[in-house]
Short mmCIF file of C-alpha atoms in Angstrom, two decimals:
data_model
loop_
_atom_site.label_atom_id
_atom_site.label_comp_id
_atom_site.label_asym_id
_atom_site.label_seq_id
_atom_site.Cartn_x
_atom_site.Cartn_y
_atom_site.Cartn_z
CA MET A 1480 -0.11 0.27 0.21
CA THR A 1481 1.53 3.36 -1.13
CA SER A 1482 1.54 6.14 1.30
CA ASN A 1483 -1.15 7.95 -0.44
CA THR A 1484 -3.38 5.48 -0.17
CA ARG A 1485 -2.55 4.92 3.40
CA MET A 1486 -2.92 8.52 4.07
CA PHE A 1487 -6.24 8.57 2.18
CA PHE A 1488 -7.64 5.63 4.27
CA THR A 1489 -6.27 7.20 7.66
CA MET A 1490 -8.10 10.59 7.07
CA LEU A 1491 -11.40 8.54 6.02
CA TRP A 1492 -11.01 6.72 9.15
CA GLY A 1493 -10.77 9.57 11.14
CA ALA A 1494 -13.51 11.81 8.83
CA VAL A 1495 -15.79 8.81 10.16
CA PHE A 1496 -15.10 8.22 13.92
CA ARG A 1497 -14.48 12.06 14.72
CA ARG A 1498 -17.88 12.67 13.91
CA ARG A 1499 -19.99 10.06 14.99
CA SER A 1500 -22.79 11.46 15.68
CA ARG A 1501 -23.04 12.57 11.84
CA ALA A 1502 -22.39 8.87 10.85
CA VAL A 1503 -24.94 7.50 12.89
CA MET A 1504 -27.41 9.70 11.18
CA ALA A 1505 -26.13 8.91 7.53
CA VAL A 1506 -26.24 5.09 8.52
CA VAL A 1507 -29.76 5.49 10.03
CA ALA A 1508 -30.99 7.32 6.79
CA SER A 1509 -29.56 4.56 4.66
CA MET A 1510 -30.87 1.65 7.05
CA VAL A 1511 -34.54 3.22 6.55
CA GLY A 1512 -34.48 3.33 3.06
CA ALA A 1513 -32.87 -0.30 2.81
CA ALA A 1514 -35.23 -1.89 5.09
CA THR A 1515 -38.32 -0.39 3.77
CA LEU A 1516 -37.32 -0.68 -0.02
CA PHE A 1517 -36.36 -4.79 0.79
CA CYS A 1518 -39.02 -5.88 2.63
CA LEU A 1519 -41.51 -4.33 -0.03
CA ALA A 1520 -39.47 -5.75 -2.92
CA ALA A 1521 -39.17 -9.10 -1.02
CA ILE A 1522 -43.40 -9.22 -0.59
CA CYS A 1523 -43.92 -8.23 -3.94
CA ILE A 1524 -41.74 -10.72 -5.62
CA ALA A 1525 -43.13 -13.69 -3.16
CA VAL A 1526 -46.81 -12.58 -2.25
CA PRO A 1527 -48.07 -12.81 -5.63
CA GLN A 1528 -46.88 -16.65 -5.62
CA GLN A 1529 -48.14 -17.14 -2.45
CA MET A 1530 -51.34 -15.47 -3.42
CA ASN A 1531 -51.86 -17.47 -6.41
CA ASP A 1532 -51.48 -20.66 -4.24
CA GLU A 1533 -54.00 -19.21 -1.92
CA MET A 1534 -56.47 -18.44 -4.71
CA ARG A 1535 -56.12 -21.70 -6.08
CA SER A 1536 -57.54 -23.49 -2.78
CA TYR A 1537 -60.67 -21.76 -3.77
CA GLY A 1538 -61.28 -23.97 -7.02
CA ALA A 1539 -60.46 -23.97 -10.82
CA ASN A 1540 -59.10 -21.07 -12.78
CA LEU A 1541 -59.05 -23.23 -15.88
CA ILE A 1542 -62.24 -25.20 -17.45
CA VAL A 1543 -61.50 -27.64 -20.25
CA THR A 1544 -65.03 -28.77 -21.95
CA PRO A 1545 -65.41 -31.04 -24.96
CA ILE A 1546 -66.82 -29.99 -28.33
CA GLU A 1547 -68.96 -32.47 -29.96
CA THR A 1548 -69.51 -32.80 -33.63
CA ASP A 1549 -71.91 -35.63 -34.12
CA GLY A 1550 -74.72 -34.78 -31.72
CA ARG A 1551 -73.73 -37.28 -29.29
CA LYS A 1552 -72.45 -36.83 -26.02
CA THR A 1553 -69.36 -38.83 -25.05
CA GLY A 1554 -67.54 -36.56 -23.32
CA ILE A 1555 -63.43 -36.34 -22.99
CA ASP A 1556 -62.49 -39.62 -22.70
CA GLU A 1557 -59.26 -40.82 -20.04
CA ALA A 1558 -56.35 -40.81 -22.57
CA MET A 1559 -57.37 -37.14 -23.54
CA VAL A 1560 -57.86 -36.01 -20.05
CA GLU A 1561 -54.17 -37.39 -19.82
CA HIS A 1562 -52.81 -35.28 -22.68
CA THR A 1563 -54.85 -32.14 -21.80
CA THR A 1564 -53.18 -32.44 -18.17
CA GLU A 1565 -49.98 -32.84 -19.61
CA MET A 1566 -50.33 -29.83 -21.66
CA VAL A 1567 -51.64 -27.56 -18.82
CA ARG A 1568 -48.59 -28.91 -16.35
CA ALA A 1569 -46.10 -27.83 -19.28
CA HIS A 1570 -46.65 -24.36 -17.98
CA GLY A 1571 -46.65 -25.33 -14.30
CA ASP A 1572 -48.06 -27.37 -11.54
CA ALA A 1573 -51.66 -28.10 -11.80
CA ARG A 1574 -54.42 -30.09 -10.05
CA TYR A 1575 -57.23 -31.41 -11.64
CA ALA A 1576 -61.01 -32.88 -10.99
CA THR A 1577 -63.06 -34.38 -13.82
CA TYR A 1578 -67.39 -34.27 -14.01
CA ARG A 1579 -69.71 -36.36 -15.80
CA TYR A 1580 -73.25 -34.66 -15.23
CA GLU A 1581 -76.76 -35.96 -15.85
CA ASN A 1582 -80.11 -34.80 -15.19
CA VAL A 1583 -81.78 -37.05 -12.81
CA ARG A 1584 -85.09 -37.08 -10.76
CA VAL A 1585 -85.72 -36.91 -6.55
CA ASN A 1586 -89.16 -37.32 -5.97
CA ALA A 1587 -89.90 -36.55 -9.39
CA ALA A 1588 -88.02 -33.25 -9.33
CA PRO A 1589 -85.25 -32.56 -11.45
CA TYR A 1590 -81.42 -32.28 -10.27
CA VAL A 1591 -78.61 -32.29 -11.43
CA MET A 1592 -76.06 -35.35 -10.41
CA ALA A 1593 -72.16 -35.19 -10.83
CA GLY A 1594 -70.07 -38.38 -11.39
CA VAL A 1595 -66.55 -37.53 -9.84
CA ASP A 1596 -63.53 -38.72 -8.27
CA ALA A 1597 -64.20 -37.76 -4.39
CA ALA A 1598 -60.03 -37.65 -3.93
CA GLN A 1599 -59.83 -35.22 -6.94
CA VAL A 1600 -62.45 -32.71 -6.02
CA ARG A 1601 -61.71 -32.62 -2.07
CA ASP A 1602 -57.97 -31.69 -2.96
CA LEU A 1603 -59.33 -28.74 -5.79
CA ASN A 1604 -61.88 -27.59 -3.63
CA HIS A 1605 -60.36 -26.77 -0.28
CA HIS A 1606 -63.05 -24.28 0.35
CA TRP A 1607 -65.86 -26.65 0.40
CA SER A 1608 -67.61 -27.04 3.65
CA VAL A 1609 -68.69 -30.62 4.02
CA ASP A 1610 -70.68 -31.78 6.71
CA GLY A 1611 -70.15 -35.65 7.14
CA SER A 1612 -68.07 -37.41 4.45
CA TRP A 1613 -67.55 -37.44 0.47
CA PRO A 1614 -69.25 -39.92 -1.59
CA SER A 1615 -68.45 -43.36 -1.65
CA SER A 1616 -70.14 -46.09 -3.33
CA GLY A 1617 -73.77 -46.69 -2.75
CA SER A 1618 -73.68 -42.95 -0.97
CA VAL A 1619 -73.86 -39.51 -2.33
CA LEU A 1620 -72.91 -35.80 -0.86
CA ILE A 1621 -75.67 -33.52 -1.77
CA GLY A 1622 -75.79 -29.87 -1.79
CA ARG A 1623 -77.54 -27.74 1.03
CA ASP A 1624 -80.39 -26.90 -1.51
CA VAL A 1625 -80.88 -30.27 -2.51
CA ALA A 1626 -80.94 -31.11 1.21
CA ASP A 1627 -83.53 -28.65 1.97
CA SER A 1628 -85.99 -29.22 -0.94
CA THR A 1629 -85.82 -33.23 -0.41
CA GLY A 1630 -85.44 -33.05 3.30
CA ALA A 1631 -82.83 -35.37 3.38
CA ASP A 1632 -80.15 -35.72 5.83
CA ILE A 1633 -77.04 -37.38 6.80
CA GLY A 1634 -77.69 -40.87 6.83
CA SER A 1635 -81.39 -41.00 5.30
CA THR A 1636 -82.06 -42.56 2.24
CA ILE A 1637 -82.78 -40.45 -1.05
CA THR A 1638 -84.14 -42.43 -4.29
CA ILE A 1639 -82.46 -41.25 -7.79
CA GLY A 1640 -84.17 -42.13 -10.99
CA TYR A 1641 -82.37 -41.80 -14.56
CA ARG A 1642 -84.68 -41.17 -17.46
CA SER A 1643 -82.84 -40.59 -20.97
CA SER A 1644 -85.70 -37.99 -21.90
CA ASP A 1645 -84.05 -35.99 -19.30
CA ASN A 1646 -80.86 -36.31 -21.44
CA THR A 1647 -81.46 -36.05 -24.87
CA GLY A 1648 -80.09 -33.83 -27.20
CA SER A 1649 -76.48 -32.26 -28.15
CA SER A 1650 -73.86 -31.53 -25.77
CA ALA A 1651 -71.77 -29.33 -27.57
CA ASP A 1652 -73.48 -26.48 -26.55
CA SER A 1653 -74.69 -27.27 -23.24
CA SER A 1654 -71.41 -28.48 -21.91
CA SER A 1655 -69.77 -25.16 -22.66
CA SER A 1656 -72.70 -22.36 -22.64
CA GLY A 1657 -72.68 -21.80 -18.89
CA SER A 1658 -68.75 -21.33 -18.91
CA ALA A 1659 -68.41 -19.30 -21.90
CA ASP A 1660 -67.75 -16.35 -20.01
CA GLY A 1661 -66.03 -18.11 -17.23
CA SER A 1662 -67.91 -16.26 -14.92
CA GLY A 1663 -68.15 -19.30 -12.51
CA THR A 1664 -66.03 -19.95 -9.29
CA THR A 1665 -65.47 -23.67 -10.87
CA GLY A 1666 -66.22 -25.36 -13.46
CA ASP A 1667 -68.91 -27.63 -12.11
CA GLN A 1668 -70.85 -24.10 -11.31
CA SER A 1669 -70.39 -22.95 -14.62
CA GLY A 1670 -71.65 -25.85 -16.76
CA GLN A 1671 -73.96 -27.66 -14.73
CA SER A 1672 -77.43 -25.91 -15.22
CA ASP A 1673 -77.92 -26.84 -19.00
CA GLN A 1674 -75.78 -30.27 -18.96
CA SER A 1675 -77.43 -33.20 -21.15
CA GLY A 1676 -77.04 -36.69 -21.05
CA ILE A 1677 -76.45 -38.87 -24.20
CA ALA A 1678 -78.97 -40.67 -25.90
CA ALA A 1679 -80.21 -43.85 -24.60
CA PRO A 1680 -82.87 -46.52 -25.69
CA SER A 1681 -86.30 -45.32 -25.56
CA SER A 1682 -87.42 -48.78 -23.85
CA PRO A 1683 -87.57 -48.70 -20.03
CA THR A 1684 -84.84 -50.64 -18.05
CA GLU A 1685 -84.38 -52.36 -14.59
CA ASN A 1686 -83.87 -50.64 -11.52
CA GLY A 1687 -85.58 -46.98 -12.74
CA ARG A 1688 -82.90 -46.20 -15.31
CA VAL A 1689 -85.51 -45.03 -17.82
CA SER A 1690 -88.88 -44.12 -17.37
CA SER A 1691 -91.37 -42.17 -19.83
CA ASP A 1692 -93.76 -41.25 -16.91
CA ILE A 1693 -92.75 -37.85 -15.33
CA MET A 1694 -94.39 -38.59 -12.09
CA ASP A 1695 -92.78 -42.11 -11.75
CA THR A 1696 -90.31 -41.82 -8.49
CA LYS A 1697 -88.80 -45.01 -9.01
CA GLY A 1698 -85.24 -45.20 -9.14
CA THR A 1699 -82.03 -46.38 -6.90
CA ASP A 1700 -81.41 -45.69 -3.37
CA PHE A 1701 -78.70 -44.35 -2.26
CA ARG A 1702 -77.39 -43.28 1.10
CA VAL A 1703 -76.66 -39.35 2.06
CA ALA A 1704 -73.23 -39.41 3.28
CA GLY A 1705 -72.82 -35.46 3.68
CA ILE A 1706 -73.94 -32.53 2.68
CA VAL A 1707 -72.03 -29.32 0.81
CA ASP A 1708 -72.35 -25.81 1.44
CA THR A 1709 -70.72 -23.33 -0.68
CA GLY A 1710 -73.31 -20.80 -0.89
CA GLY A 1711 -72.97 -21.23 -4.88
CA ASN A 1712 -74.36 -23.26 -7.48
CA GLU A 1713 -72.51 -26.84 -5.60
CA ASP A 1714 -75.52 -26.38 -3.25
CA SER A 1715 -78.02 -27.82 -5.84
CA ILE A 1716 -75.79 -30.85 -7.19
CA ILE A 1717 -75.89 -34.64 -5.91
CA TYR A 1718 -72.25 -35.68 -6.46
CA ALA A 1719 -71.64 -39.43 -6.41
CA THR A 1720 -68.83 -41.76 -7.54
CA LEU A 1721 -68.30 -42.11 -11.15
CA GLY A 1722 -69.19 -45.90 -10.71
CA ASP A 1723 -72.38 -45.09 -9.43
CA VAL A 1724 -73.44 -42.79 -11.99
CA GLN A 1725 -72.29 -45.36 -14.93
CA LYS A 1726 -74.42 -47.70 -12.79
CA LEU A 1727 -77.20 -45.28 -12.50
CA THR A 1728 -77.35 -44.30 -16.54
CA GLY A 1729 -76.20 -47.88 -17.50
CA THR A 1730 -73.58 -46.13 -20.10
CA LYS A 1731 -69.83 -45.28 -19.56
CA ARG A 1732 -68.67 -42.17 -21.33
CA GLY A 1733 -66.10 -39.47 -20.67
CA ALA A 1734 -65.98 -36.44 -18.86
CA ASP A 1735 -68.17 -33.39 -19.73
CA VAL A 1736 -65.61 -31.04 -18.11
CA ILE A 1737 -62.33 -31.02 -16.54
CA GLU A 1738 -61.27 -28.27 -13.79
CA TYR A 1739 -57.78 -27.36 -13.50
CA SER A 1740 -56.36 -25.20 -10.61
CA ALA A 1741 -53.46 -24.68 -12.34
CA SER A 1742 -50.43 -22.24 -10.82
CA ALA A 1743 -49.63 -20.56 -14.18
CA SER A 1744 -51.19 -17.00 -14.29
CA GLY A 1745 -51.65 -14.33 -16.59
CA ASP A 1746 -50.11 -14.31 -19.68
CA ASP A 1747 -48.88 -17.87 -19.07
CA LEU A 1748 -52.21 -18.87 -18.20
CA THR A 1749 -53.48 -17.52 -21.46
CA LYS A 1750 -50.87 -19.16 -23.48
CA THR A 1751 -52.01 -22.67 -22.19
CA VAL A 1752 -55.39 -21.94 -23.20
CA THR A 1753 -54.29 -20.90 -26.77
CA SER A 1754 -51.75 -24.19 -26.88
CA ILE A 1755 -54.92 -26.46 -25.90
CA ASN A 1756 -57.66 -24.28 -28.13
CA ASP A 1757 -54.93 -24.63 -31.39
CA MET A 1758 -55.31 -28.31 -31.45
CA THR A 1759 -58.36 -28.74 -32.92
CA SER A 1760 -57.94 -32.49 -33.32
CA MET A 1761 -58.37 -32.58 -29.49
CA HIS A 1762 -61.93 -31.58 -30.03
CA VAL A 1763 -61.73 -29.75 -26.85
CA LYS A 1764 -62.42 -26.36 -25.61
CA ALA A 1765 -60.59 -24.34 -22.80
CA GLN A 1766 -61.38 -21.54 -20.83
CA GLN A 1767 -60.52 -19.37 -18.07
CA VAL A 1768 -62.60 -18.68 -15.08
CA THR A 1769 -62.36 -14.71 -15.12
CA LYS A 1770 -63.49 -14.33 -11.76
CA ILE A 1771 -60.48 -16.19 -10.03
CA THR A 1772 -57.94 -14.93 -12.65
CA SER A 1773 -58.85 -11.46 -12.85
CA SER A 1774 -59.04 -10.76 -9.07
CA ASP A 1775 -55.90 -12.64 -8.81
CA THR A 1776 -54.39 -10.12 -11.60
CA ARG A 1777 -56.31 -7.23 -9.94
CA ILE A 1778 -54.74 -7.41 -6.30
CA ILE A 1779 -51.19 -8.04 -7.79
CA THR A 1780 -51.49 -4.98 -10.14
CA MET A 1781 -52.88 -2.92 -6.87
CA LEU A 1782 -50.13 -4.21 -4.66
CA GLN A 1783 -47.07 -3.75 -7.37
CA THR A 1784 -48.75 -0.07 -7.66
CA LEU A 1785 -48.32 0.45 -3.80
CA PHE A 1786 -44.65 -1.05 -3.95
CA TRP A 1787 -43.59 1.75 -6.56
CA ILE A 1788 -45.38 4.49 -4.91
CA VAL A 1789 -43.51 3.73 -1.70
CA SER A 1790 -40.52 3.09 -2.75
CA LEU A 1791 -40.26 6.17 -5.11
CA VAL A 1792 -41.32 8.03 -1.23
CA VAL A 1793 -38.70 6.18 0.05
CA LEU A 1794 -36.19 6.89 -2.16
CA VAL A 1795 -37.02 10.69 -2.01
CA LEU A 1796 -36.69 10.75 1.80
CA THR A 1797 -33.65 8.35 1.73
CA LEU A 1798 -31.80 10.81 -0.65
CA VAL A 1799 -32.50 13.75 1.48
CA GLY A 1800 -31.60 12.34 4.74
CA VAL A 1801 -28.19 11.08 3.27
CA SER A 1802 -27.55 14.90 1.61
CA THR A 1803 -28.47 16.84 4.71
CA THR A 1804 -26.04 14.61 6.61
CA ILE A 1805 -23.22 15.27 4.09
CA SER A 1806 -23.98 18.73 3.63
CA SER A 1807 -23.76 19.19 7.72
CA ILE A 1808 -20.35 16.80 7.64
CA VAL A 1809 -18.98 19.41 4.83
CA SER A 1810 -19.82 22.58 6.67
CA GLN A 1811 -17.98 21.20 10.01
CA ARG A 1812 -15.31 20.39 7.78
CA SER A 1813 -14.68 23.71 5.45
CA TYR A 1814 -11.90 25.04 7.13
CA GLU A 1815 -10.34 21.55 6.59
CA ILE A 1816 -11.15 21.38 3.26
CA GLY A 1817 -9.85 24.88 2.48
CA LEU A 1818 -6.41 23.87 4.40
CA ARG A 1819 -6.09 20.86 1.96
CA LYS A 1820 -6.69 22.59 -1.11
CA ALA A 1821 -4.33 25.45 -0.10
CA LEU A 1822 -1.60 22.92 0.29
CA GLY A 1823 -2.33 22.04 -3.08
CA ALA A 1824 -5.00 19.08 -3.03
CA SER A 1825 -6.93 18.31 -5.94
CA ALA A 1826 -11.06 18.71 -6.36
CA ARG A 1827 -10.95 15.08 -7.28
CA SER A 1828 -9.13 13.91 -4.09
CA ILE A 1829 -11.44 15.75 -2.10
CA SER A 1830 -14.63 14.58 -3.80
CA MET A 1831 -13.07 10.46 -3.74
CA GLU A 1832 -13.16 10.85 0.21
CA PHE A 1833 -16.52 12.34 0.29
CA TYR A 1834 -17.69 9.68 -1.81
CA VAL A 1835 -16.09 6.82 -0.68
CA GLU A 1836 -17.21 8.01 3.06
CA SER A 1837 -20.96 8.01 1.87
CA ALA A 1838 -20.58 4.72 -0.04
CA PHE A 1839 -19.26 3.39 3.58
CA TYR A 1840 -22.47 5.09 5.20
CA GLY A 1841 -24.70 3.21 2.39
CA LEU A 1842 -22.77 -0.18 2.95
CA ILE A 1843 -23.55 -0.10 6.60
CA GLY A 1844 -26.82 1.19 6.35
CA GLY A 1845 -27.68 -0.93 3.54
CA LEU A 1846 -26.34 -4.16 5.46
CA ILE A 1847 -28.17 -3.36 8.33
CA GLY A 1848 -31.40 -2.10 6.70
CA THR A 1849 -31.24 -5.35 4.60
CA ALA A 1850 -31.16 -7.59 7.61
CA ILE A 1851 -34.13 -5.62 9.29
CA GLY A 1852 -36.28 -5.38 5.88
CA TYR A 1853 -36.10 -9.45 5.64
CA ALA A 1854 -37.05 -10.04 9.29
CA LEU A 1855 -40.33 -7.65 8.71
CA ALA A 1856 -40.95 -9.37 5.15
CA ARG A 1857 -40.81 -13.05 6.52
CA ALA A 1858 -42.78 -11.87 9.79
CA LEU A 1859 -45.57 -10.47 7.12
CA THR A 1860 -45.59 -13.54 5.10
CA THR A 1861 -45.81 -15.86 8.22
CA VAL A 1862 -48.44 -14.02 9.73
CA VAL A 1863 -50.50 -13.35 6.54
CA PHE A 1864 -50.03 -16.58 4.71
CA SER A 1865 -48.28 -19.12 7.14
CA ARG A 1866 -45.50 -19.61 5.15
CA MET A 1867 -41.81 -19.09 5.39
CA LEU A 1868 -39.82 -16.28 3.32
CA PRO A 1869 -36.43 -17.98 2.24
CA VAL A 1870 -33.71 -15.52 1.57
CA ASN A 1871 -33.65 -13.93 -1.99
CA TRP A 1872 -29.53 -13.61 -1.90
CA PRO A 1873 -29.75 -11.47 -5.50
CA LEU A 1874 -32.24 -9.23 -4.01
CA ALA A 1875 -30.32 -8.64 -0.77
CA ILE A 1876 -26.87 -8.24 -2.66
CA GLY A 1877 -28.85 -5.60 -5.05
CA SER A 1878 -30.31 -3.92 -1.73
CA VAL A 1879 -26.95 -3.37 -0.22
CA ILE A 1880 -25.20 -2.19 -3.51
CA LEU A 1881 -28.47 0.22 -3.94
CA ALA A 1882 -28.14 1.66 -0.68
CA ALA A 1883 -24.16 2.62 -1.23
CA LEU A 1884 -25.25 4.06 -4.88
CA ILE A 1885 -28.00 6.45 -3.01
CA ALA A 1886 -25.94 7.44 -0.50
CA VAL A 1887 -23.15 8.62 -3.16
CA LEU A 1888 -25.93 10.25 -5.44
CA ALA A 1889 -27.00 12.12 -2.39
CA SER A 1890 -23.68 13.17 -1.38
CA ILE A 1891 -23.42 14.82 -5.19
CA PRO A 1892 -24.82 18.19 -4.15
CA PRO A 1893 -22.86 18.79 -0.99
CA VAL A 1894 -19.78 17.62 -2.84
CA HIS A 1895 -19.83 19.99 -5.40
CA ARG A 1896 -20.44 22.89 -3.06
CA ALA A 1897 -16.97 21.45 -0.87
CA ASN A 1898 -15.43 21.53 -4.58
CA HIS A 1899 -16.05 25.60 -4.49
CA ILE A 1900 -14.87 26.25 -1.26
CA ASP A 1901 -12.36 29.25 -1.41
CA PRO A 1902 -9.60 28.83 0.77
CA ALA A 1903 -8.45 32.43 1.31
CA VAL A 1904 -12.15 33.41 2.32
CA VAL A 1905 -12.15 30.03 4.68
CA LEU A 1906 -8.79 30.46 5.92
CA ARG A 1907 -9.33 34.36 6.56
CA GLU A 1908 -12.57 33.57 8.56
CA GLU A 1909 -10.38 31.29 11.14
#
């Protein structure tokens, strides 16, 4: 280390520790700015994904329905379900559930029955409030509205009849008309109201599967395993296992709706929908559930807007705080600066000392502030989302560097004034 360099750091060390109160003020100003900015940035990066995960527990954000071309309702077969799921998961993780809808009668009154995999539906719709148990072989899960209208309760028995006359017609329109605008919260809500079954033989079959008498109350007995209450259209549906629906109707076919709760959002979700719809050979149509996707996007946009506004305010306050502190230091050291200039010190060497001193304050404040900001961000995500926030090292390093840069930028005006100090005037005053 040369003598000039040693002298430079000696003077820097003395400047910092001779004026500890001013140095502390500069460090605190940088620390507050770094803590606030890092906390907001960490939350804005982590919260959208965590919020997306939370929103996914409230049902599907993507619905896939079949496109029928021959007027016969065949649904989406298992192979196509697997292929569609692979395409959705190519843009991120996704949970799904399939639904087969049939119009049935209970005590001659019409209802919609959905054949489902109970495990899939339970995993997809965490927000459902189920009193009792989920459907199993020989038992059904009925909506609250169904329970109220039929007087059924958990453990009671209801007779469900299937008739082909209630399930005739093309399903190409019915399976998608209710969800064309994606206004439901789940796929079964959006398409359940007008799902129609396949064409079946007109002659009656055993066990009440087909009947031409509208007042015929014959059918198959099912035990009520549970009652679902969501406050939505699910409350008017009867849920049974897919096997029981196949036995009741006497036919085996594909699903009418596939609901996906995909981790993809925004443009990625749009790309998923487009990629599925572009594959016309698949004979399926994908649609976003706009209520969930739009609310999700709206909340994230508001959060990011708030981040930029607060960040701008914090940056200005940090610049003012550091600049004021450096200005005070320059005023206190005006005699020293004038003496050094009288002895031949260049403006560059004086400026460099103040810039390095400011960067030092910024680095110390940035390190402490980033640590505090992470602690605050972690506490907020733990309280609000009950999840741990990992350390974002690139963001942490960037926060420290940014604090040092802001400190240097804030010192430019006072350093400029220091370089214009007239040594003759200052020394004469002393």
